[in-house]
Coordinates of C-alpha atoms and ligand atoms in Angstrom, one line a residue:
M336 CA -14.8 -2.0 -19.9
Y337 CA -11.3 -0.1 -18.5
D338 CA -9.3 2.2 -19.9
V339 CA -6.0 0.9 -19.1
I340 CA -5.2 -2.5 -17.2
V341 CA -1.7 -2.5 -14.8
V342 CA -0.5 -6.4 -14.8
G343 CA 1.8 -6.7 -12.0
G344 CA 1.9 -5.4 -8.2
G345 CA 4.7 -4.2 -8.3
V346 CA 6.3 -0.8 -7.2
N347 CA 5.7 0.1 -10.9
G348 CA 2.8 -1.0 -11.3
T349 CA 1.1 0.3 -8.4
G350 CA 2.8 3.6 -9.4
I351 CA 1.2 3.1 -13.1
A352 CA -2.3 2.4 -12.1
R353 CA -1.8 5.5 -9.1
D354 CA -0.8 8.2 -11.6
A355 CA -3.3 6.9 -14.4
A356 CA -6.5 6.9 -12.3
M357 CA -5.6 10.2 -10.8
R358 CA -5.5 11.1 -14.5
G359 CA -9.1 10.0 -14.9
Y360 CA -8.3 6.7 -16.2
R361 CA -10.5 3.7 -15.6
T362 CA -8.1 1.4 -14.5
L363 CA -7.7 -2.0 -13.2
L364 CA -4.7 -3.1 -11.7
V365 CA -4.0 -7.1 -11.4
E366 CA -1.2 -8.8 -9.1
K367 CA -0.9 -12.5 -8.8
R368 CA 0.2 -12.9 -5.1
D369 CA 0.0 -9.6 -3.5
F370 CA 1.3 -6.2 -4.2
A371 CA 5.3 -6.5 -3.4
A372 CA 5.7 -9.7 -3.5
G373 CA 8.0 -9.6 -6.3
S374 CA 11.6 -7.5 -6.7
S375 CA 9.7 -4.5 -5.2
G376 CA 9.7 -6.7 -1.3
A377 CA 12.9 -8.3 -2.1
N378 CA 15.5 -5.2 -2.7
S379 CA 17.7 -3.3 -0.5
G380 CA 15.1 -0.3 0.0
M381 CA 17.1 2.4 -0.9
I382 CA 15.4 5.5 -2.0
H383 CA 18.9 6.2 -3.4
G384 CA 20.6 8.1 -6.3
G385 CA 23.3 5.1 -6.9
V386 CA 26.6 6.1 -6.6
R387 CA 28.2 4.0 -8.4
Y388 CA 26.3 4.3 -11.4
L389 CA 27.8 7.3 -11.6
R390 CA 30.5 5.5 -13.1
Y391 CA 29.1 4.5 -16.2
D392 CA 25.4 5.4 -16.0
R393 CA 25.1 9.1 -15.0
S394 CA 21.2 9.5 -16.2
V395 CA 20.2 7.0 -13.4
T396 CA 21.6 8.2 -10.4
E397 CA 20.0 12.0 -11.3
L398 CA 16.9 10.1 -12.3
A399 CA 16.6 8.3 -9.2
C400 CA 18.0 11.1 -7.3
L401 CA 15.1 13.5 -8.9
D402 CA 12.7 10.5 -7.9
S403 CA 13.5 10.6 -4.3
G404 CA 13.0 14.1 -3.8
Y405 CA 9.5 13.7 -4.7
I406 CA 8.9 10.2 -2.9
Q407 CA 10.3 12.1 0.3
R408 CA 7.6 14.5 -0.3
I409 CA 4.7 12.6 -1.1
A410 CA 5.5 9.9 1.4
P411 CA 7.8 11.5 4.1
H412 CA 6.4 8.8 6.8
L413 CA 8.4 6.1 4.8
L414 CA 11.5 7.4 4.7
F415 CA 14.4 7.3 6.9
R416 CA 18.2 8.7 6.4
I417 CA 20.7 6.6 6.0
P418 CA 24.4 7.5 6.4
F419 CA 27.6 5.6 4.9
L420 CA 31.0 5.5 5.1
F421 CA 33.2 4.2 2.6
P422 CA 35.9 2.9 4.5
L423 CA 39.9 2.6 3.2
R424 CA 41.9 0.1 4.1
A425 CA 45.7 0.0 3.6
D426 CA 45.3 -3.5 2.0
D427 CA 42.5 -2.4 -0.7
P428 CA 44.9 -2.7 -2.7
A429 CA 48.8 -2.7 -1.4
D430 CA 49.8 1.2 -3.2
P431 CA 51.5 3.4 -1.5
T432 CA 49.5 6.3 -3.8
L433 CA 46.5 4.4 -3.2
R434 CA 45.0 6.8 -0.1
E435 CA 46.2 9.6 -2.9
R436 CA 44.2 8.1 -5.7
F437 CA 41.4 7.1 -3.2
L438 CA 40.9 11.2 -2.1
R439 CA 41.2 12.4 -5.4
Y440 CA 38.3 9.5 -6.5
G441 CA 36.7 10.1 -3.4
V442 CA 36.6 14.3 -4.1
E443 CA 36.0 13.4 -8.0
V444 CA 33.0 10.9 -7.7
Y445 CA 31.3 11.5 -4.1
L446 CA 32.2 15.0 -3.3
G447 CA 32.4 16.1 -6.4
L448 CA 29.8 14.8 -8.6
Y449 CA 27.2 12.5 -6.6
D450 CA 27.2 16.0 -4.1
D451 CA 26.0 18.2 -7.0
Y452 CA 22.5 15.2 -6.9
Q453 CA 22.1 15.2 -3.3
P454 CA 20.3 18.7 -2.8
L455 CA 17.5 16.8 -5.1
K456 CA 17.0 14.0 -2.5
A457 CA 18.1 16.5 0.5
G458 CA 21.4 14.7 1.2
K459 CA 23.9 15.6 2.9
P460 CA 27.2 16.7 1.1
S461 CA 30.4 14.1 1.4
V462 CA 32.9 14.6 3.9
V463 CA 36.1 12.7 3.8
L464 CA 37.4 11.7 7.0
T465 CA 40.6 10.5 9.0
A466 CA 40.9 7.1 10.3
E467 CA 40.3 8.3 13.7
E468 CA 37.7 10.5 12.7
A469 CA 36.1 7.2 11.0
Y470 CA 36.6 5.1 14.3
E471 CA 35.0 7.8 16.2
L472 CA 31.7 7.8 14.1
E473 CA 31.3 4.8 13.6
P474 CA 33.9 2.7 16.4
S475 CA 32.7 -1.3 15.1
L476 CA 34.3 -0.4 12.0
A477 CA 38.4 -3.0 11.8
R478 CA 41.1 -1.2 13.0
D479 CA 42.9 -1.0 9.6
L480 CA 41.8 1.8 8.0
I481 CA 43.6 4.7 6.5
G482 CA 40.5 6.8 6.2
A483 CA 36.7 6.7 4.9
V484 CA 34.6 9.1 3.5
S485 CA 30.4 9.5 4.2
F486 CA 27.7 9.9 2.0
D487 CA 24.0 10.1 2.6
E488 CA 21.6 7.9 1.5
W489 CA 17.5 7.2 2.4
G490 CA 15.9 3.9 3.3
I491 CA 12.5 3.0 2.6
D492 CA 10.0 0.6 4.0
P493 CA 9.5 -0.9 0.1
F494 CA 6.1 -3.0 1.2
R495 CA 4.2 0.2 2.4
L496 CA 5.3 2.1 -0.5
C497 CA 3.6 -0.4 -2.8
A498 CA 0.7 -0.3 -0.3
A499 CA 0.1 3.1 -0.2
N500 CA 0.5 3.4 -4.1
A501 CA -2.3 0.5 -4.6
V502 CA -4.4 2.4 -2.2
S503 CA -4.2 5.5 -3.7
A504 CA -4.9 4.1 -7.0
R505 CA -8.0 2.8 -5.5
Q506 CA -9.3 6.6 -3.7
H507 CA -9.1 7.8 -7.4
G508 CA -11.3 5.1 -8.8
A509 CA -9.1 2.2 -9.6
T510 CA -10.0 -1.4 -9.5
I511 CA -7.4 -3.2 -7.7
R512 CA -7.4 -7.2 -7.6
N513 CA -4.1 -9.0 -5.6
Y514 CA -4.3 -12.7 -6.2
A515 CA -5.6 -12.5 -9.7
T516 CA -3.2 -13.8 -12.7
V517 CA -2.8 -12.6 -16.1
T518 CA -3.1 -16.4 -17.9
G519 CA -3.2 -14.6 -21.8
F520 CA -4.5 -12.0 -23.6
V521 CA -7.9 -10.7 -25.1
R522 CA -7.1 -10.3 -29.3
H523 CA -9.2 -8.8 -31.8
A524 CA -8.8 -9.6 -35.1
D525 CA -6.3 -6.7 -36.1
G526 CA -4.0 -8.0 -33.7
T527 CA -5.2 -5.2 -31.1
V528 CA -4.6 -6.0 -27.6
G529 CA -8.0 -5.1 -26.0
G530 CA -7.9 -6.6 -22.3
V531 CA -6.6 -9.7 -20.5
V532 CA -7.7 -13.3 -19.1
L533 CA -7.8 -13.3 -15.7
R534 CA -7.7 -16.3 -13.0
D535 CA -8.6 -15.4 -9.8
E536 CA -6.4 -17.4 -7.3
A537 CA -9.3 -17.5 -4.5
T538 CA -11.9 -19.0 -7.1
L539 CA -10.0 -20.6 -9.9
A540 CA -12.5 -19.0 -11.7
E541 CA -10.9 -17.3 -15.2
E542 CA -13.0 -14.3 -16.9
R543 CA -11.9 -11.7 -20.4
I544 CA -11.6 -8.6 -18.9
E545 CA -11.6 -6.0 -22.0
A546 CA -9.5 -2.6 -21.7
R547 CA -8.3 -0.1 -24.0
A548 CA -4.5 -0.5 -23.4
V549 CA -2.8 -3.2 -21.0
V550 CA 0.7 -2.4 -19.0
L551 CA 3.1 -4.8 -18.3
A552 CA 4.8 -3.9 -15.1
C553 CA 5.8 -7.8 -14.3
G554 CA 9.6 -7.3 -13.3
P555 CA 11.6 -10.3 -13.3
W556 CA 8.0 -12.0 -14.7
S557 CA 7.6 -10.4 -18.0
T558 CA 9.3 -12.2 -20.8
K559 CA 7.1 -15.2 -19.2
V560 CA 3.8 -12.3 -19.2
A561 CA 4.9 -10.9 -23.0
A562 CA 5.6 -14.3 -24.2
L563 CA 1.5 -15.0 -23.4
A564 CA 0.9 -12.2 -25.9
G565 CA 3.4 -13.5 -28.8
V566 CA 5.9 -10.8 -28.1
E567 CA 9.6 -10.5 -26.9
V568 CA 10.3 -8.7 -23.9
K569 CA 13.8 -9.0 -23.4
I570 CA 15.7 -9.1 -19.5
R571 CA 18.9 -10.3 -17.9
P572 CA 17.5 -11.5 -14.7
G573 CA 20.1 -10.8 -11.8
K574 CA 19.9 -12.8 -8.6
G575 CA 20.6 -10.5 -5.5
V576 CA 21.0 -12.5 -1.9
H577 CA 20.9 -10.1 1.7
L578 CA 20.6 -11.1 5.1
T579 CA 18.7 -9.9 7.9
L580 CA 21.1 -9.6 11.4
D581 CA 18.9 -10.1 14.4
R582 CA 19.4 -6.1 16.1
R583 CA 22.0 -3.1 14.7
V584 CA 25.4 -4.0 14.7
S585 CA 26.5 -0.5 13.2
N586 CA 25.2 3.6 13.5
Y587 CA 25.9 3.9 9.8
G588 CA 25.8 1.9 7.0
V589 CA 29.4 0.4 5.7
I590 CA 30.3 0.0 2.5
C591 CA 32.1 -4.0 2.8
K592 CA 34.8 -5.5 -0.1
T593 CA 33.6 -8.6 -1.0
V594 CA 36.4 -11.7 -1.8
D595 CA 36.6 -10.9 -5.3
G596 CA 36.5 -6.8 -5.2
R597 CA 32.9 -5.9 -5.1
D598 CA 31.3 -3.6 -3.0
I599 CA 28.8 -4.9 -0.8
F600 CA 26.9 -3.0 2.3
L601 CA 26.4 -3.8 6.0
M602 CA 23.2 -0.7 7.1
P603 CA 21.0 -0.6 10.3
H604 CA 17.7 -0.9 9.2
E605 CA 14.8 -0.7 11.5
Q606 CA 15.3 -2.8 14.4
T607 CA 17.3 -5.2 12.4
S608 CA 21.1 -4.9 9.9
I609 CA 21.3 -6.0 6.4
V610 CA 23.7 -7.3 4.3
G611 CA 23.7 -7.3 0.7
T612 CA 24.0 -8.0 -1.6
T613 CA 25.0 -10.6 -4.1
D614 CA 24.3 -9.8 -8.5
D615 CA 24.5 -13.0 -10.3
D616 CA 22.8 -14.3 -13.7
F617 CA 19.7 -15.9 -13.1
Y618 CA 18.4 -18.7 -15.4
G619 CA 16.0 -19.9 -13.1
D620 CA 11.8 -19.2 -12.1
P621 CA 11.3 -16.0 -10.2
D622 CA 8.7 -17.9 -8.3
D623 CA 11.5 -20.6 -6.9
L624 CA 14.6 -18.6 -5.7
P625 CA 17.8 -21.0 -4.2
I626 CA 19.8 -19.6 -1.8
T627 CA 23.1 -21.5 -1.4
E628 CA 25.0 -21.2 1.6
D629 CA 28.0 -20.1 0.0
E630 CA 26.3 -17.2 -0.7
V631 CA 25.5 -16.4 2.8
A632 CA 29.1 -16.9 3.4
Y633 CA 30.1 -14.5 1.1
L634 CA 28.3 -11.9 2.6
W635 CA 29.3 -12.6 6.0
Q636 CA 32.9 -12.8 5.3
A637 CA 32.3 -9.0 3.8
A638 CA 30.5 -8.1 6.7
T639 CA 32.6 -9.5 9.3
R640 CA 36.1 -8.4 8.1
S641 CA 35.2 -4.7 7.3
V642 CA 32.6 -4.9 10.8
P643 CA 33.7 -7.4 12.7
S644 CA 31.6 -7.4 15.7
V645 CA 28.8 -8.8 13.3
A646 CA 30.4 -12.0 14.2
H647 CA 28.5 -11.8 17.7
A648 CA 24.8 -11.1 15.8
R649 CA 22.4 -14.4 14.6
I650 CA 21.5 -14.3 10.9
L651 CA 17.8 -14.0 11.0
R652 CA 17.3 -15.2 7.5
A653 CA 18.2 -14.9 3.7
W654 CA 15.9 -14.0 1.6
A655 CA 16.9 -13.1 -2.4
G656 CA 15.3 -11.1 -5.1
V657 CA 15.7 -10.7 -9.1
R658 CA 16.8 -7.2 -10.6
P659 CA 14.1 -7.0 -14.0
T660 CA 17.6 -5.7 -15.7
V661 CA 17.6 -4.5 -19.0
F662 CA 19.3 -7.1 -21.6
E663 CA 22.8 -6.1 -22.7
Y664 CA 25.2 -8.9 -23.6
G665 CA 29.3 -8.9 -22.5
K666 CA 29.0 -7.4 -19.5
L667 CA 29.8 -8.3 -16.2
E668 CA 26.3 -8.0 -14.1
D669 CA 27.6 -5.2 -11.7
A670 CA 28.4 -3.1 -14.6
L671 CA 25.1 -3.7 -16.4
S672 CA 23.1 -0.4 -16.7
R673 CA 20.0 0.3 -14.6
E674 CA 18.4 2.2 -17.4
H675 CA 14.4 1.5 -17.6
V676 CA 13.3 0.9 -21.0
I677 CA 8.9 1.6 -22.2
R678 CA 7.8 -0.1 -25.3
D679 CA 4.8 0.6 -27.3
H680 CA 4.3 -3.1 -28.5
A681 CA 2.4 -1.6 -31.9
A682 CA 5.9 -2.3 -33.3
D683 CA 5.6 -5.7 -32.1
G684 CA 2.5 -6.2 -34.0
A685 CA 0.5 -6.0 -30.4
P686 CA -0.9 -2.2 -30.4
G687 CA -2.6 -1.8 -27.3
L688 CA 0.2 -3.5 -25.4
V689 CA 3.0 -1.6 -23.4
S690 CA 5.9 -2.9 -21.5
L691 CA 8.4 -1.3 -18.8
V692 CA 11.3 -3.1 -17.5
G693 CA 14.8 -2.3 -15.7
G694 CA 14.9 0.9 -13.2
K695 CA 15.0 1.0 -10.0
L696 CA 12.5 1.4 -6.9
A697 CA 13.4 4.9 -6.7
S698 CA 12.5 6.2 -10.0
Y699 CA 9.2 4.5 -10.2
R700 CA 7.4 7.3 -9.7
I701 CA 9.0 9.4 -12.7
M702 CA 9.0 5.9 -14.6
S703 CA 5.2 5.4 -14.1
E704 CA 4.1 8.9 -15.1
E705 CA 6.2 8.0 -18.7
V706 CA 3.9 4.7 -19.1
V707 CA 1.4 6.4 -18.8
D708 CA 2.3 9.2 -20.8
A709 CA 3.5 6.3 -23.4
V710 CA -0.3 5.2 -22.8
E711 CA -1.8 8.1 -23.8
R712 CA 0.1 8.5 -27.1
A713 CA -1.0 4.6 -27.8
L714 CA -4.5 5.2 -26.8
G715 CA -4.1 8.8 -28.9
E716 CA -5.6 10.9 -26.1
S717 CA -4.7 14.4 -25.4
H718 CA -2.6 14.7 -22.3
R719 CA -3.9 15.2 -19.5
P720 CA -1.1 15.9 -16.7
C721 CA 0.3 14.2 -13.9
R722 CA -0.3 14.8 -10.1
T723 CA 1.4 11.8 -8.5
H724 CA 4.8 14.2 -7.0
L725 CA 2.0 16.7 -5.6
E726 CA -0.5 14.9 -3.8
P727 CA 1.0 12.7 -0.9
L728 CA 0.6 9.3 -1.0
P729 CA -2.4 8.3 1.5
G730 CA -1.1 9.0 5.6
G731 CA 1.8 11.2 3.8
D732 CA 0.3 15.0 4.3
R733 CA 1.4 15.7 7.6
H734 CA 3.3 13.9 10.7
P735 CA 0.8 12.5 13.8
D736 CA 1.5 14.0 17.0
V737 CA 2.9 11.0 18.3
A738 CA 2.9 11.6 21.9
A739 CA -0.7 13.0 21.7
L740 CA -2.0 9.8 20.3
A741 CA -0.1 7.7 23.0
R742 CA -2.1 10.1 26.1
R743 CA -5.3 9.9 24.4
Y744 CA -5.9 6.3 23.1
R745 CA -3.8 5.0 26.2
L746 CA -1.4 3.1 24.0
P747 CA 2.5 2.8 24.4
Q748 CA 4.0 5.9 23.2
L749 CA 6.7 3.7 20.9
T750 CA 3.7 1.3 19.5
V751 CA 2.0 4.7 17.8
E752 CA 5.5 5.5 16.7
R753 CA 5.9 2.6 14.6
I754 CA 2.3 3.0 13.9
A755 CA 2.6 6.1 12.5
Y756 CA 6.3 5.4 11.2
R757 CA 4.6 3.0 8.6
H758 CA 1.3 4.7 8.4
G759 CA 1.7 8.2 8.5
A760 CA -1.5 10.5 9.5
I761 CA -3.4 7.1 9.2
A762 CA -2.1 6.5 12.5
E763 CA -4.5 7.9 14.0
A764 CA -7.5 6.3 12.6
I765 CA -6.0 3.4 13.8
C766 CA -5.4 3.8 17.6
E767 CA -9.3 5.2 17.1
L768 CA -9.9 1.4 15.8
A769 CA -8.1 0.1 19.1
D770 CA -10.5 2.3 21.1
R771 CA -13.5 1.4 19.6
E772 CA -13.0 -1.9 19.3
P773 CA -10.9 -2.7 22.7
H774 CA -10.0 -6.7 21.6
L775 CA -7.9 -4.7 18.8
R776 CA -5.6 -3.5 21.6
T777 CA -3.8 -6.9 21.9
P778 CA -0.1 -6.2 21.1
I779 CA 0.4 -8.6 18.5
C780 CA 4.1 -8.6 17.3
R781 CA 6.5 -7.1 20.3
C782 CA 9.6 -6.9 18.0
E783 CA 8.1 -4.7 15.5
Q784 CA 5.3 -3.1 18.0
V785 CA 2.4 -4.5 15.8
I786 CA -0.9 -4.3 17.9
G787 CA -4.1 -6.1 16.4
A788 CA -5.8 -2.8 15.2
E789 CA -3.0 -2.7 13.2
L790 CA -3.6 -6.0 11.3
A791 CA -7.3 -5.1 11.3
W792 CA -6.7 -1.9 9.1
S793 CA -4.9 -4.1 6.6
I794 CA -7.6 -6.7 6.4
R795 CA -10.1 -3.7 6.2
H796 CA -8.5 -1.7 4.2
E797 CA -5.1 -2.3 2.6
E798 CA -6.5 -5.6 0.6
G799 CA -4.7 -8.1 3.5
R800 CA -6.2 -10.8 2.3
R801 CA -3.4 -13.4 3.7
L802 CA -1.1 -13.4 7.5
L803 CA 1.5 -13.3 4.8
D804 CA -0.2 -10.2 3.3
L805 CA -0.5 -8.7 7.0
R806 CA 3.2 -9.0 7.0
R807 CA 4.1 -7.1 4.5
R808 CA 2.1 -4.6 5.3
N809 CA 3.3 -4.3 9.0
R810 CA 6.8 -6.2 9.5
L811 CA 4.9 -8.7 11.5
A812 CA 7.3 -11.9 12.0
M813 CA 10.6 -9.7 10.1
G814 CA 11.7 -9.0 13.8
P815 CA 14.2 -10.6 16.0
C816 CA 11.9 -13.8 16.7
Q817 CA 10.7 -14.5 13.1
G818 CA 6.8 -15.9 14.5
T819 CA 7.6 -17.7 17.0
D820 CA 6.0 -15.2 19.6
C821 CA 3.6 -13.2 17.4
A822 CA 2.3 -16.1 14.2
A823 CA -0.5 -17.7 16.4
L824 CA -2.0 -14.4 17.5
A825 CA -2.0 -12.9 14.2
A826 CA -3.7 -15.9 12.5
A827 CA -6.5 -15.8 15.1
V828 CA -6.9 -11.6 14.5
L829 CA -7.2 -12.9 10.7
A830 CA -9.7 -15.6 11.2
R831 CA -11.4 -13.0 13.3
E832 CA -11.8 -10.1 10.8
A833 CA -12.1 -12.8 7.9
N834 CA -14.1 -15.2 9.4
L835 CA -12.2 -18.0 8.8
A836 CA -12.8 -21.5 9.4
P837 CA -10.5 -23.0 12.3
A838 CA -8.2 -25.2 8.8
Q839 CA -7.9 -22.5 7.2
Q840 CA -6.6 -20.2 10.2
R841 CA -4.0 -23.1 11.0
R842 CA -3.2 -23.4 7.2
E843 CA -2.3 -19.4 7.0
L844 CA -0.4 -20.2 10.0
S845 CA 1.2 -22.8 8.4
D846 CA 2.1 -21.3 5.0
L847 CA 3.8 -18.2 7.3
L848 CA 6.0 -20.5 9.2
Q849 CA 6.9 -22.2 5.9
L850 CA 8.2 -19.3 4.3
R851 CA 9.9 -17.9 7.3
W852 CA 11.3 -21.8 7.2
K853 CA 12.6 -21.5 3.7
G854 CA 14.7 -18.0 4.6
K855 CA 16.1 -19.5 7.7
R856 CA 17.5 -23.2 5.9
A857 CA 20.6 -21.3 4.4
V858 CA 21.5 -19.7 7.8
L859 CA 20.6 -22.1 10.8
G860 CA 23.0 -22.7 13.0
G861 CA 24.5 -22.0 16.8
Y862 CA 21.8 -19.9 18.1
A863 CA 19.7 -19.7 14.9
M864 CA 19.1 -23.2 15.4
A865 CA 18.0 -22.9 19.1
Q866 CA 15.5 -20.1 18.1
E867 CA 14.2 -22.6 14.8
E868 CA 13.6 -25.3 17.5
L869 CA 11.7 -23.6 20.0
S870 CA 9.5 -22.0 17.1
R871 CA 8.6 -25.6 16.0
G872 CA 8.4 -26.3 19.2
I873 CA 5.5 -24.0 19.6
H874 CA 3.7 -24.6 16.6
L875 CA 3.6 -28.0 16.3
G876 CA 3.3 -29.3 19.7
A877 CA 0.7 -26.4 21.4
G878 CA -0.3 -24.7 18.0
A879 CA -1.5 -28.4 16.7
L880 CA 0.1 -27.5 13.7
H881 CA 1.6 -31.2 13.1
G882 CA -1.7 -32.2 11.2
L883 CA -0.7 -29.8 8.0
P884 CA 2.6 -30.1 6.6
L885 CA 5.1 -27.4 7.8
A886 CA 8.8 -27.4 7.6
E887 CA 11.2 -30.2 5.9
R888 CA 13.4 -31.9 8.7
I889 CA 16.0 -29.3 10.3
P890 CA 19.0 -29.8 8.0
R891 CA 22.6 -30.3 9.3
A892 CA 24.5 -27.0 11.0
R893 CA 25.2 -24.0 8.7
S894 CA 28.9 -25.0 8.4
G895 CA 28.2 -28.3 6.8
A896 CA 27.7 -29.0 3.1
A897 CA 24.7 -27.2 1.9
P898 CA 22.0 -28.0 -0.8
A899 CA 20.4 -25.4 -2.4
V900 CA 17.6 -24.3 -1.1
A901 CA 14.1 -22.0 -2.0
A902 CA 14.7 -18.8 -0.7
D903 CA 11.6 -16.5 1.2
E904 CA 9.7 -16.8 -2.1
D905 CA 8.4 -13.1 -1.8
D906 CA 10.6 -11.9 1.0
E907 CA 11.2 -8.3 2.5
G908 CA 13.6 -6.1 0.8
A909 CA 15.1 -3.5 2.9
V910 CA 12.2 -4.1 5.6
A911 CA 13.9 -7.3 6.1
Ligands
LIG346 C1 18.4 -7.8 -4.8 C2 18.1 -6.3 -5.3 C3 18.2 -5.3 -4.5 C4 17.5 -4.0 -5.3 N1 18.1 -3.2 -4.4 C5 17.2 -1.5 -5.1 C6 17.9 -0.5 -4.4 O1 18.1 -0.3 -3.0 N2 16.9 0.6 -4.2 C7 16.6 0.9 -5.9 O2 16.0 1.8 -6.3 N3 16.1 -0.6 -6.0 C8 16.9 -2.0 -6.2 N4 16.1 -2.7 -6.7 C9 15.8 -2.8 -8.0 C10 14.1 -2.6 -8.0 O3 13.7 -3.7 -6.4 C11 13.7 -3.0 -8.8 O4 13.7 -1.9 -10.0 C12 11.5 -2.9 -9.0 O5 11.3 -3.3 -7.7 C13 11.0 -3.5 -9.8 O6 9.7 -3.4 -9.9 P1 8.7 -4.0 -10.9 O7 7.3 -3.1 -10.2 O8 9.1 -4.2 -11.7 O9 9.0 -5.4 -10.0 P2 7.9 -6.4 -9.0 O10 8.4 -6.2 -7.9 O11 8.9 -7.9 -9.5 O12 7.0 -6.7 -9.7 C14 6.1 -7.8 -10.7 C15 5.1 -8.2 -10.3 O13 4.4 -9.1 -11.3 C16 3.6 -9.8 -10.9 N5 3.3 -11.0 -11.0 C17 3.7 -11.7 -12.4 N6 3.7 -12.0 -13.7 C18 1.7 -11.9 -13.3 C19 0.6 -12.4 -14.1 N7 1.1 -13.4 -14.9 N8 -0.7 -11.8 -13.4 C20 -0.3 -10.9 -12.7 N9 1.2 -10.3 -12.2 C21 2.0 -10.8 -12.5 C22 4.6 -10.3 -9.6 O14 3.6 -11.3 -8.8 C23 5.0 -8.9 -9.2 O15 4.4 -8.7 -8.0 C24 16.7 -4.0 -6.6 C25 16.6 -5.3 -6.7 C26 16.9 -6.7 -6.2 C27 16.3 -7.8 -6.5

C-alpha cells in the first residue's frame, strides 16, 4: 500500500514523485513509456520566464523565473545560457514611428519588466542595440535591421532533468516503473479512488496497486486518463513542431517573425540549432503526432528570412509535442494562458484523486510542490516542508574537474566534458566504470561523444531499458549522423548489458531507426536524402535488418506534395 501513486513520468510526474518521496511518503511513479517520452521531451527546452507572457500572464513569467533560479541551483550542470536577440526590421510593418515605438516597447517590456525578473534566474539585463551593434554580435542576421534588443535565457536538457528527478525519487525511497500503463482505477464503495490498475508493458500482466491518493500528471493524456476514473479534466492541446539543423548557425538565439506575424526562434542548442515552434490546436491522438511539409516550410521561411545562412544547413529532422494547456474558449493559441491548475477531484465525486495540467517546464518544481501540498491536504496529513529546492538533483552537487578526470582515466577531454554536462558529479563514477570495464571505453556516438560506459550507466542506474531510452538519456543518435554511425554499436551495448537475444537486439535497432525515419520524412530532400540512403544502406545491408519491418519506402523530395506523417512520437525538445 502506497501513500501516493503518481501517474505520468514527464517533468511534473517525476518532480511530484521526488517531492513526495523526499517528504517521506511511500510513493510509486508509473509511466506508460519512458520518462520524458511525452511533452517533457518535446519542448523547446527553455528554462525561461517567457517574455511574451508578460503581456497577458505576468504571474506565469514570475513563477517561471523564480523556479528557473531554483532549477539552476539544483541542477547547474544541465543548464546553459542562451542570449537572445530580438531583431527589428524596417518592414515590420512599414511604419516610420516604429523604431520609436519599438524602443519604447523594448524599454518598457524587455528592459523594464523582464529585467525586473532576471535576477531571479541569474539572467543578464537586456540591451537596446543599433543595427551595427547587432551585426557585430550576430553577423548571420539579415542585413535589413534598424535595431535589436538582447535578452537572456537558459536552455536545459529536459530528458536528463526528468531522469534526474526519477532517480532522485528512487534514492528517497520511491518505487519507479516505466513501461507500466494505468488502465483503470481502484474505487472504494464510497467513490474514493484507492489506487490504480497497472499493465506491465513487457509482460502485459495487470495488477491492482492500492494507495491513499493518486496524482494524475499525464500532460496531453490527462483527459483520457481522468476519464478512466469518470472525471473530466479539460485541456486545450496545442501542437508544437520544431526543426533540428545539423549545425550551430548562430551564436545567439534569434527571434524570427513568421509570415502570419508570430514570433518563433532559431537558437543554438548543443551541437545543433533548433527552429521552433508552431502552436496549433490539436484534436488528434497525442501518441501519433502528424507533421506536414507545410509546417516545416512555415518554420523554414521565417528562419531563413531572419538568418539567411540557415539555408546552408541541413534539417536533420522535425519533431512535435503537445502542450497540455488549460482549456479556454475563444482565444488564439498564442494568447492562451500558461497558468497551471491543480484540482482535488473530491469535488467531482472522486476523493483521493488530484490532477495537474498546464504550466511550464520552467516551473515544474514549484508546481510539484503545490501538488504534494494538495495531496497532504486531501489526506489530512500535517504539512511536511518541501526540500526539492534545497537538495541538488543527482550529479548537481558539484562540477567535476574535467581535465583531471580525463588525465586520470585516459579519456578524451571533450568526451569527459560531455559526460560531465549530462551527469554532473556522477561523471566521475562513469569514467571509473570505463576504467574498470575497458570494453565500455569504446566510443559509441561520435557526434555527441558518448562512450559505452555512459550507456551502461543508464541501463544499470537510470531505468534505461530500450535503445530509445538510451537515446533520451545520452543524446545518442541525436547529432548530425542521426544514428548512422552509432545505432548498431549502441544496440550491441544494450544487448550485452540486458542480455538480449539477437532478435531482440535487432528489434531495438529497428525501432530506433523507425522513429528516426518518422522524424525525417517531412524534411527529406537534397543532402538529407543522401544521408538517409546511406543510413538505410548500412542498416538494411550490413546490419541485416531487412528481415524486420523497417521504414516505408522513401517518399518524394521535400518540394513534392506531402502526406501527413507521424512525427517522432517522443522526440526531443530542446535537446534536439
Ligand atoms: C512544442 C512545445 C514547446 C514547449 N516549450 C517549452 C519551453 O521552452 N519551456 C517551458 O518551460 N515549457 C515548454 N513547454 C511546456 C512543457 O513542455 C510542458 O508544460 C511540460 O513538459 C508538461 O509536463 P507533464 O509532465 O505535465 O506532461 P508530459 O511530459 O506529457 O508527461 C505525461 C506523461 O504521462 C504518461 N502517460 C500518459 N498516459 C498514461 C497512462 N495511462 N499510464 C501511465 N503513464 C501515462 C505519458 O507517457 C507522458 O510521459 C513546451 C511544450 C511544447 C509541446
